[in-house]
Short mmCIF file of C-alpha atoms in Angstrom, two decimals:
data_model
loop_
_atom_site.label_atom_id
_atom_site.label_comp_id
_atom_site.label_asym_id
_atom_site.label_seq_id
_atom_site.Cartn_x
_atom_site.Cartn_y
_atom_site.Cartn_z
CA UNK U 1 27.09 24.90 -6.07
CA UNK U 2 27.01 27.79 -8.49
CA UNK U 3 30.22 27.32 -9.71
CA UNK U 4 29.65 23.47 -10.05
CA UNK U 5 26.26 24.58 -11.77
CA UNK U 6 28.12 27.43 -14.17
CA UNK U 7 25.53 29.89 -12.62
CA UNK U 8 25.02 32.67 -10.44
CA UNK U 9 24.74 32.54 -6.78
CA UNK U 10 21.46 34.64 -7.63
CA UNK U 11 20.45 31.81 -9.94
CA UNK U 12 20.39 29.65 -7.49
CA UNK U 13 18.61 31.42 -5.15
CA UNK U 14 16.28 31.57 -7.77
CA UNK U 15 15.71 27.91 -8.55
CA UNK U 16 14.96 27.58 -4.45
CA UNK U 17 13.12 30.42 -3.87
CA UNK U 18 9.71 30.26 -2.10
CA UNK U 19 8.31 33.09 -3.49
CA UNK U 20 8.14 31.68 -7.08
CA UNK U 21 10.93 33.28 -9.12
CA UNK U 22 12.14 29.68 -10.08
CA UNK U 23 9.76 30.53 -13.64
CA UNK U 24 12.51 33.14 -14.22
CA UNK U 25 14.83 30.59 -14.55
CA UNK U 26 15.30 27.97 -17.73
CA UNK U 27 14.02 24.78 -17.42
CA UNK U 28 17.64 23.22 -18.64
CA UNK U 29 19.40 25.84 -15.87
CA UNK U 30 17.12 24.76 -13.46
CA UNK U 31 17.89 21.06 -13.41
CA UNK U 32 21.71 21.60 -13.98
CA UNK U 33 21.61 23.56 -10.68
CA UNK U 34 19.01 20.50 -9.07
CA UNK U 35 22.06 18.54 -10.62
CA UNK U 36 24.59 20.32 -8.98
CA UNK U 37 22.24 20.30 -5.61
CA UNK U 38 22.28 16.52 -5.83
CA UNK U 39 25.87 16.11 -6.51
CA UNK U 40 26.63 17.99 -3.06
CA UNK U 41 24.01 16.89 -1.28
CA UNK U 42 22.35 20.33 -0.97
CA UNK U 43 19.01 20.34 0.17
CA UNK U 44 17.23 24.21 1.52
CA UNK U 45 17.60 25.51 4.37
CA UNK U 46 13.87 24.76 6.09
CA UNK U 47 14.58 27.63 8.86
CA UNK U 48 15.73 30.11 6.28
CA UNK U 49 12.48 29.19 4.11
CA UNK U 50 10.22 29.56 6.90
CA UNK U 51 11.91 32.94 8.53
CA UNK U 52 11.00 34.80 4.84
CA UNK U 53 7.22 33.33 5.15
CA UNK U 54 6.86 34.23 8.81
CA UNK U 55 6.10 30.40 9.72
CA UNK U 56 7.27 28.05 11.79
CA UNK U 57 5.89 24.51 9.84
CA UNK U 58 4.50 23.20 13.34
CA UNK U 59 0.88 22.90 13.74
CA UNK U 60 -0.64 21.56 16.42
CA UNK U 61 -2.88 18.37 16.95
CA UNK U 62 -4.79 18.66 20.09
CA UNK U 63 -6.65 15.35 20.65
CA UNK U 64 -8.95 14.81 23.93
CA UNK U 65 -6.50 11.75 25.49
CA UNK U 66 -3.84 10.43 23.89
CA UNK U 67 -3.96 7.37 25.67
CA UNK U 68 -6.97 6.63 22.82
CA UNK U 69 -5.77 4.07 20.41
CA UNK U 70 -8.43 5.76 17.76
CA UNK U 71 -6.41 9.05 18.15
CA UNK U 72 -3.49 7.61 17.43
CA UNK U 73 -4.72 5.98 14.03
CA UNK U 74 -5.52 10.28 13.49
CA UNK U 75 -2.03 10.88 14.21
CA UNK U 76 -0.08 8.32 12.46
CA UNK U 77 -1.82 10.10 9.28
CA UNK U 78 -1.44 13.28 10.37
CA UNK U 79 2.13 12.68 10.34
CA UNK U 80 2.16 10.87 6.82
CA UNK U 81 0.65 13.87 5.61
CA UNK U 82 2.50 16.84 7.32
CA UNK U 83 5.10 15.62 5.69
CA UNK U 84 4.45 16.24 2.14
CA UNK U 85 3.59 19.95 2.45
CA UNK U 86 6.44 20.65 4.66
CA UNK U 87 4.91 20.24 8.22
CA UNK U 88 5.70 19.47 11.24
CA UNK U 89 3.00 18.05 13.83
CA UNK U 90 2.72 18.32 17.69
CA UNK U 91 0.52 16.69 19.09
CA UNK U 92 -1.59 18.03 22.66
CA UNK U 93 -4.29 15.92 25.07
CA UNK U 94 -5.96 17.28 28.18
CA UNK U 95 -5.38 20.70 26.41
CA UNK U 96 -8.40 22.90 28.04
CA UNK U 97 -10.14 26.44 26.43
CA UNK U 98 -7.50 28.50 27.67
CA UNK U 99 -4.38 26.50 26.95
CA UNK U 100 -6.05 26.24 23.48
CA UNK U 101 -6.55 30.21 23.25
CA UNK U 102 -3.15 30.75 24.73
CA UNK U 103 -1.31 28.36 21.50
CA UNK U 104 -3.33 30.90 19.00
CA UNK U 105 -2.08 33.64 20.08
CA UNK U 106 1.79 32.62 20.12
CA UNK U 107 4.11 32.37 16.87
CA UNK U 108 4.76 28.71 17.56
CA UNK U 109 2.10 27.32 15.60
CA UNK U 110 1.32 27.94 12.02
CA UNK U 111 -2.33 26.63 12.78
CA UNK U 112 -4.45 24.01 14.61
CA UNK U 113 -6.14 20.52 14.18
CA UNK U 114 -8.31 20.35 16.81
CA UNK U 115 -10.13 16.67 17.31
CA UNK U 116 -13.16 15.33 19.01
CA UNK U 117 -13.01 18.12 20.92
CA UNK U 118 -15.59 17.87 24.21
CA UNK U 119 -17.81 21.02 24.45
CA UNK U 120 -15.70 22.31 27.66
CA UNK U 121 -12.76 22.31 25.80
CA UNK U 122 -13.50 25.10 22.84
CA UNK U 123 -13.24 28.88 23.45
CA UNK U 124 -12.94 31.88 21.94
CA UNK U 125 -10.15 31.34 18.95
CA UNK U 126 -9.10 34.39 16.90
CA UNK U 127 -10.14 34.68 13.66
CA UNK U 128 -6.63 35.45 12.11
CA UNK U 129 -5.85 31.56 13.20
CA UNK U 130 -6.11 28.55 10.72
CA UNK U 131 -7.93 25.79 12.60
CA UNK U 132 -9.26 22.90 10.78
CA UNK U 133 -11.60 20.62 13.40
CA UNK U 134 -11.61 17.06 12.88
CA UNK U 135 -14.82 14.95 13.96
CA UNK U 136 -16.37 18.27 15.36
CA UNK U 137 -19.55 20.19 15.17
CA UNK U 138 -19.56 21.72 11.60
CA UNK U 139 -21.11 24.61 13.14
CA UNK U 140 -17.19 25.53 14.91
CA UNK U 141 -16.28 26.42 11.40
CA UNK U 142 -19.62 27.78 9.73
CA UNK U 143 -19.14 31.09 8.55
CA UNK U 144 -15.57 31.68 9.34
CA UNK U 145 -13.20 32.30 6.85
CA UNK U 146 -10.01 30.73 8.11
CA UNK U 147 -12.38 27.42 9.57
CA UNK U 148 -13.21 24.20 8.19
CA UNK U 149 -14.47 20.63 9.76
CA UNK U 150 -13.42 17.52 8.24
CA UNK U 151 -16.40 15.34 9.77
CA UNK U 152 -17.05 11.62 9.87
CA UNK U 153 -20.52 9.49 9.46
CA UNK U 154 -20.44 8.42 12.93
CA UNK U 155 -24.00 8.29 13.10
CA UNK U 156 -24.35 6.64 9.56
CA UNK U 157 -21.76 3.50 11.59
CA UNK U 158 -24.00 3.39 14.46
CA UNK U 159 -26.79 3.08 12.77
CA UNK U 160 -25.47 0.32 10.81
CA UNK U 161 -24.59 -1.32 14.07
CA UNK U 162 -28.31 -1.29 15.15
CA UNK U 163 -29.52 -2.16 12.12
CA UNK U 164 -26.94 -4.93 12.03
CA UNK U 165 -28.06 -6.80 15.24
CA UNK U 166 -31.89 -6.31 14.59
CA UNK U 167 -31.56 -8.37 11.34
CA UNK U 168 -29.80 -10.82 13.62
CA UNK U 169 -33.57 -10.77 15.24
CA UNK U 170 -32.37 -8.66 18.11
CA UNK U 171 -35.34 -6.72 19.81
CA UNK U 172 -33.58 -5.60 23.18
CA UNK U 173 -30.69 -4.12 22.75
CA UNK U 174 -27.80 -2.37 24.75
CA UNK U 175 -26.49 0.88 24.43
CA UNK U 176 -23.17 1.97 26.77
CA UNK U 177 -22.86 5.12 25.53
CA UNK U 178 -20.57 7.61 26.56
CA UNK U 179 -21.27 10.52 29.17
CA UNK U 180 -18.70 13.25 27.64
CA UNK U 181 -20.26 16.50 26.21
CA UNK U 182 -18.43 16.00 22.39
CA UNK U 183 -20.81 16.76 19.25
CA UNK U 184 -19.25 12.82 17.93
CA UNK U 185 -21.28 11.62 20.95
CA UNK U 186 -24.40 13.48 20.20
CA UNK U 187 -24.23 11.68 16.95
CA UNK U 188 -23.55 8.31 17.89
CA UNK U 189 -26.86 8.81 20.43
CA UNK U 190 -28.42 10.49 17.55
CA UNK U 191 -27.56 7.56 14.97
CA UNK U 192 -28.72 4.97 18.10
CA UNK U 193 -31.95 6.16 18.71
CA UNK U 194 -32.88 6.87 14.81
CA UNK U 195 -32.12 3.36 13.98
CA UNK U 196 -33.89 1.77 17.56
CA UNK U 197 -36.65 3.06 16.69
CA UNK U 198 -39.67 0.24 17.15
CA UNK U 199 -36.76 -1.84 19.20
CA UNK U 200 -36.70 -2.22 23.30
CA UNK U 201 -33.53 -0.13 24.48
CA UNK U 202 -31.42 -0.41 27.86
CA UNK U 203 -28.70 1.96 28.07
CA UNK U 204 -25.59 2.68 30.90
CA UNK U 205 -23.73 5.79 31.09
CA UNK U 206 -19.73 5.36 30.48
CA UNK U 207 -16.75 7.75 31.65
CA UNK U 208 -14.84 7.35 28.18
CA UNK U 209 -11.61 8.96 29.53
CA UNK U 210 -11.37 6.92 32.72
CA UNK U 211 -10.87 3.32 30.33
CA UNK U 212 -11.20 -0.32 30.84
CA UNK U 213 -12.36 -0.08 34.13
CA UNK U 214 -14.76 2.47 34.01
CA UNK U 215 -16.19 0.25 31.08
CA UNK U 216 -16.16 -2.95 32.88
CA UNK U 217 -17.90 -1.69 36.00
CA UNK U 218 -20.79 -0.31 33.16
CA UNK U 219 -20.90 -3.28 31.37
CA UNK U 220 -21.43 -5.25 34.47
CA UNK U 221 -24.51 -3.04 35.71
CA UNK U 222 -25.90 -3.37 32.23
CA UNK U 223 -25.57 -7.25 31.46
CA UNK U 224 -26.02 -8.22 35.82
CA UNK U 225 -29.70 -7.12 35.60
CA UNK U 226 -32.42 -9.46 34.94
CA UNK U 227 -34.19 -7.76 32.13
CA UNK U 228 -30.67 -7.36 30.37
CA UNK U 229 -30.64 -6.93 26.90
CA UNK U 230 -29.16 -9.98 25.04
CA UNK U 231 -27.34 -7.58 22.08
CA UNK U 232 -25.00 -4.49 23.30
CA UNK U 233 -23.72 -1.79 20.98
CA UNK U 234 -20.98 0.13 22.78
CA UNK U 235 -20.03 3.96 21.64
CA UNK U 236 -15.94 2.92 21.46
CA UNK U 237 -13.64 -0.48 20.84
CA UNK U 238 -12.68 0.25 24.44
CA UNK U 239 -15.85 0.12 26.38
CA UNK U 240 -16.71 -3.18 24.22
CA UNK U 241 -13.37 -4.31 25.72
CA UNK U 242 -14.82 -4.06 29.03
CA UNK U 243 -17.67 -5.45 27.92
CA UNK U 244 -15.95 -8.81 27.16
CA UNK U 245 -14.41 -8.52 30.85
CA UNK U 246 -17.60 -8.32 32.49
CA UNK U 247 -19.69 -10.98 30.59
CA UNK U 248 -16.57 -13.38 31.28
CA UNK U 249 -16.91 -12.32 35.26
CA UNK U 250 -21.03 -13.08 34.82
CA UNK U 251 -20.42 -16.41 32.96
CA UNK U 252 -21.98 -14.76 29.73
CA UNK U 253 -20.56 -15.94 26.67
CA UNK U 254 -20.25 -13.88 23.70
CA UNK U 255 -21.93 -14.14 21.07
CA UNK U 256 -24.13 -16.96 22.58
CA UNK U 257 -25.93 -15.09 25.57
CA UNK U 258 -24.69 -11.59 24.54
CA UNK U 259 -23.69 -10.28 21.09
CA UNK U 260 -21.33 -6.99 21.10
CA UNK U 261 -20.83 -4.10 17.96
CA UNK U 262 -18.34 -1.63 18.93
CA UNK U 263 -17.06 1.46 17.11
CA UNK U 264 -14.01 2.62 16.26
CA UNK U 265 -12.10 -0.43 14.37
CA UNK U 266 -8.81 -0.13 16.63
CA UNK U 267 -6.08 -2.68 16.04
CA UNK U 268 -6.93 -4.51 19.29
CA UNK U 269 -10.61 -5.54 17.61
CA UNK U 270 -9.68 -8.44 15.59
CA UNK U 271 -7.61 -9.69 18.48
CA UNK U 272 -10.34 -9.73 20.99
CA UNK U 273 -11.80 -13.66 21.30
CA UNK U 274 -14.25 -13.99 19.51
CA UNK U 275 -12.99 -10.92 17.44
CA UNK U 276 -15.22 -7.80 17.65
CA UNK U 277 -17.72 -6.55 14.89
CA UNK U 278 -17.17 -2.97 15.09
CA UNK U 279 -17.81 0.37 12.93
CA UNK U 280 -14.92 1.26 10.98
CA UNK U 281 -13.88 5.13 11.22
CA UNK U 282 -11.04 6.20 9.09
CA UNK U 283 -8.93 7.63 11.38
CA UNK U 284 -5.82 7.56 9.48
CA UNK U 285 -7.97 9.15 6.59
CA UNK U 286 -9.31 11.43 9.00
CA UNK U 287 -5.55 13.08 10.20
CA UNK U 288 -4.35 13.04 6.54
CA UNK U 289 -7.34 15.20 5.37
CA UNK U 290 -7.06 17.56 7.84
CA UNK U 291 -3.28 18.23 7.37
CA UNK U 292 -4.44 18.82 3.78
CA UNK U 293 -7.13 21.08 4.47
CA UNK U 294 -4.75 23.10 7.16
CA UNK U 295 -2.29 23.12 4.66
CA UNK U 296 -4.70 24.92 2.22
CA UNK U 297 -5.87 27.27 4.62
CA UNK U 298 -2.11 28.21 5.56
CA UNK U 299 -1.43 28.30 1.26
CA UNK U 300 -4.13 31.07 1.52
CA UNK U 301 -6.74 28.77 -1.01
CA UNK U 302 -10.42 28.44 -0.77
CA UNK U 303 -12.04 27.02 2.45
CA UNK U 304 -14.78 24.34 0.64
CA UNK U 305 -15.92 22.38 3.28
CA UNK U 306 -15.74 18.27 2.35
CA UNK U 307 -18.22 16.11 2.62
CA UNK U 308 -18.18 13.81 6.00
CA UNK U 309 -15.83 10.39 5.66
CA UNK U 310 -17.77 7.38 5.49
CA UNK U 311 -17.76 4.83 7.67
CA UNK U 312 -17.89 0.71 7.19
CA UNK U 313 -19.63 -2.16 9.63
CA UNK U 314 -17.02 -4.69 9.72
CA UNK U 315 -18.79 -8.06 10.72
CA UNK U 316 -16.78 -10.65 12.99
CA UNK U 317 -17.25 -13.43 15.58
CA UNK U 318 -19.33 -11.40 18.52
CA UNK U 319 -22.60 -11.25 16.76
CA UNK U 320 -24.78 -13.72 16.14
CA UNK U 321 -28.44 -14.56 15.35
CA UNK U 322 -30.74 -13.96 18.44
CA UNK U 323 -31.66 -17.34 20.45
#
């Protein structure tokens, strides 16, 4: 390539270098060499790029099931976003606190994205680690400089579900809510109860991580009893599945005896008959600012903390005005 270029091999190594001594180099000698590069199909070695910054360019993605079709909406931009700073993304579910503690302290990964996580799940991490938590407890990352949270409104969505179905004249309203220990939880109950405030609420526990039928079998105990509410806002797409399941299996048709808001805005909501209003959280969005923030954290810049990604009520066929 040099000799192609009419340079150095030192030039070269110049024009590629990580460490910024390309500016040594003339802007016409730099693109004859990118010329050259081109020409032979030369592209830098990654490994050899990586070995002189003591990386690897693998972080880690460690999601709480990645069975969850909303996780993999966080991945997908995860990926897209990895990409264009040079990273590499592995993804991790049922990861516990010490499987967690033990990636930290190995030279695989360069840092962590660490999503949703449920309260069991977090330990001790070392300090010298970049971790960037994605739909967390801000409080993970107060303080800490190598730490930041890249949040989402989930309580500003459910309360836009609520508020949704009472101006549908709803005045009993459903809540299956999930039963795992995750600060996005405590906010969905939080957002619930702000916004039911003056309403008549009837609420079922749900096992998130066990799925459909977990959901159904809570659906059914909520919509069999004889008080039951005649709107139901359900803390994931999922659970409102099961919700569809078990009004079907009671001869409840939705929206007519029962309308249903769900949250998450996973691909299989529009496809769902009638197709499911739902809360809309950016989950794509979501994985591609956290690669962004990781990668800013690993490039040694400041740690500002963003604001929390907002979230959108998308209105389809399983509400409807109260009868």
């Amino acid at each position: 390539m040099a000799r192609l270029a009419g340079v150095s091999q030192a030039t070269v190594s110049l024009v590629f270098s990580d460490g910024g001594g390309a500016h040594r180099v003339s802007e016409a000698t730099r693109e004859r060499v990118r010329d050259a590069a081109r020409t032979l199909g030369y592209r830098p070695h990654a490994a050899g790029r990586q070995l002189r910054l003591g990386r690897t360019g693998l972080v880690l993605l460690a999601v709480p099931n990645i069975l969850g079709p909303f996780f993999a909406r966080v991945l997908a931009g995860a990926h897209e976003e990895a990409g264009a700073h040079g990273l590499a993304v592995v993804v991790s579910s049922g990861w516990s606190s010490a499987t967690l503690a033990r990636a930290t302290t190995t030279s695989q990964f360069d840092g962590l994205l660490v999503c949703s996580p449920d309260d069991s799940q977090l330990g001790e991490l070392p300090e010298s680690t970049p971790v960037v938590f994605l739909d967390s407890d801000p409080a993970h990352a107060r303080g800490a400089a190598r730490r930041l949270t890249v949040g989402l409104d989930v309580a500003g969505g459910m309360r836009a579900a609520v508020e949704h179905l009472a101006s549908l004249g709803h005045r009993r309203i459903g809540h299956l809510r999930s039963t795992l220990s995750a600060h996005t939880f405590r906010a969905r109950q939080a957002g619930f109860e702000e916004a039911a405030r003056g309403l008549e609420v009837v609420e079922a526990g749900v096992a998130l991580n066990d799925g459909l039928p977990a959901a159904r079998a809570a659906a059914r105990t909520l919509l069999d009893r004889p008080d039951r509410p005649h709107a139901v806002v359900c803390d994931d797409d999922v659970v409102a599945a099961g919700l569809y399941r078990a009004a079907a299996e009671l001869g409840l048709r939705i929206p007519e005896d029962v309308s249903v808001v769900g949250m998450d805005d996973i691909a299989a909501a529009a496809l769902l008959t009638p197709p499911l209003t739902t809360v809309d959280l950016p989950g794509e969005l979501l994985g591609r600012r956290g690669v962004a923030a990781l990668a800013a954290l690993l490039a040694g810049g400041p740690a500002a903390e963003p604001e929390p990604l907002p979230t959108a009520l998308v209105v389809r066929g399983s509400t409807a005005t109260a009868r």
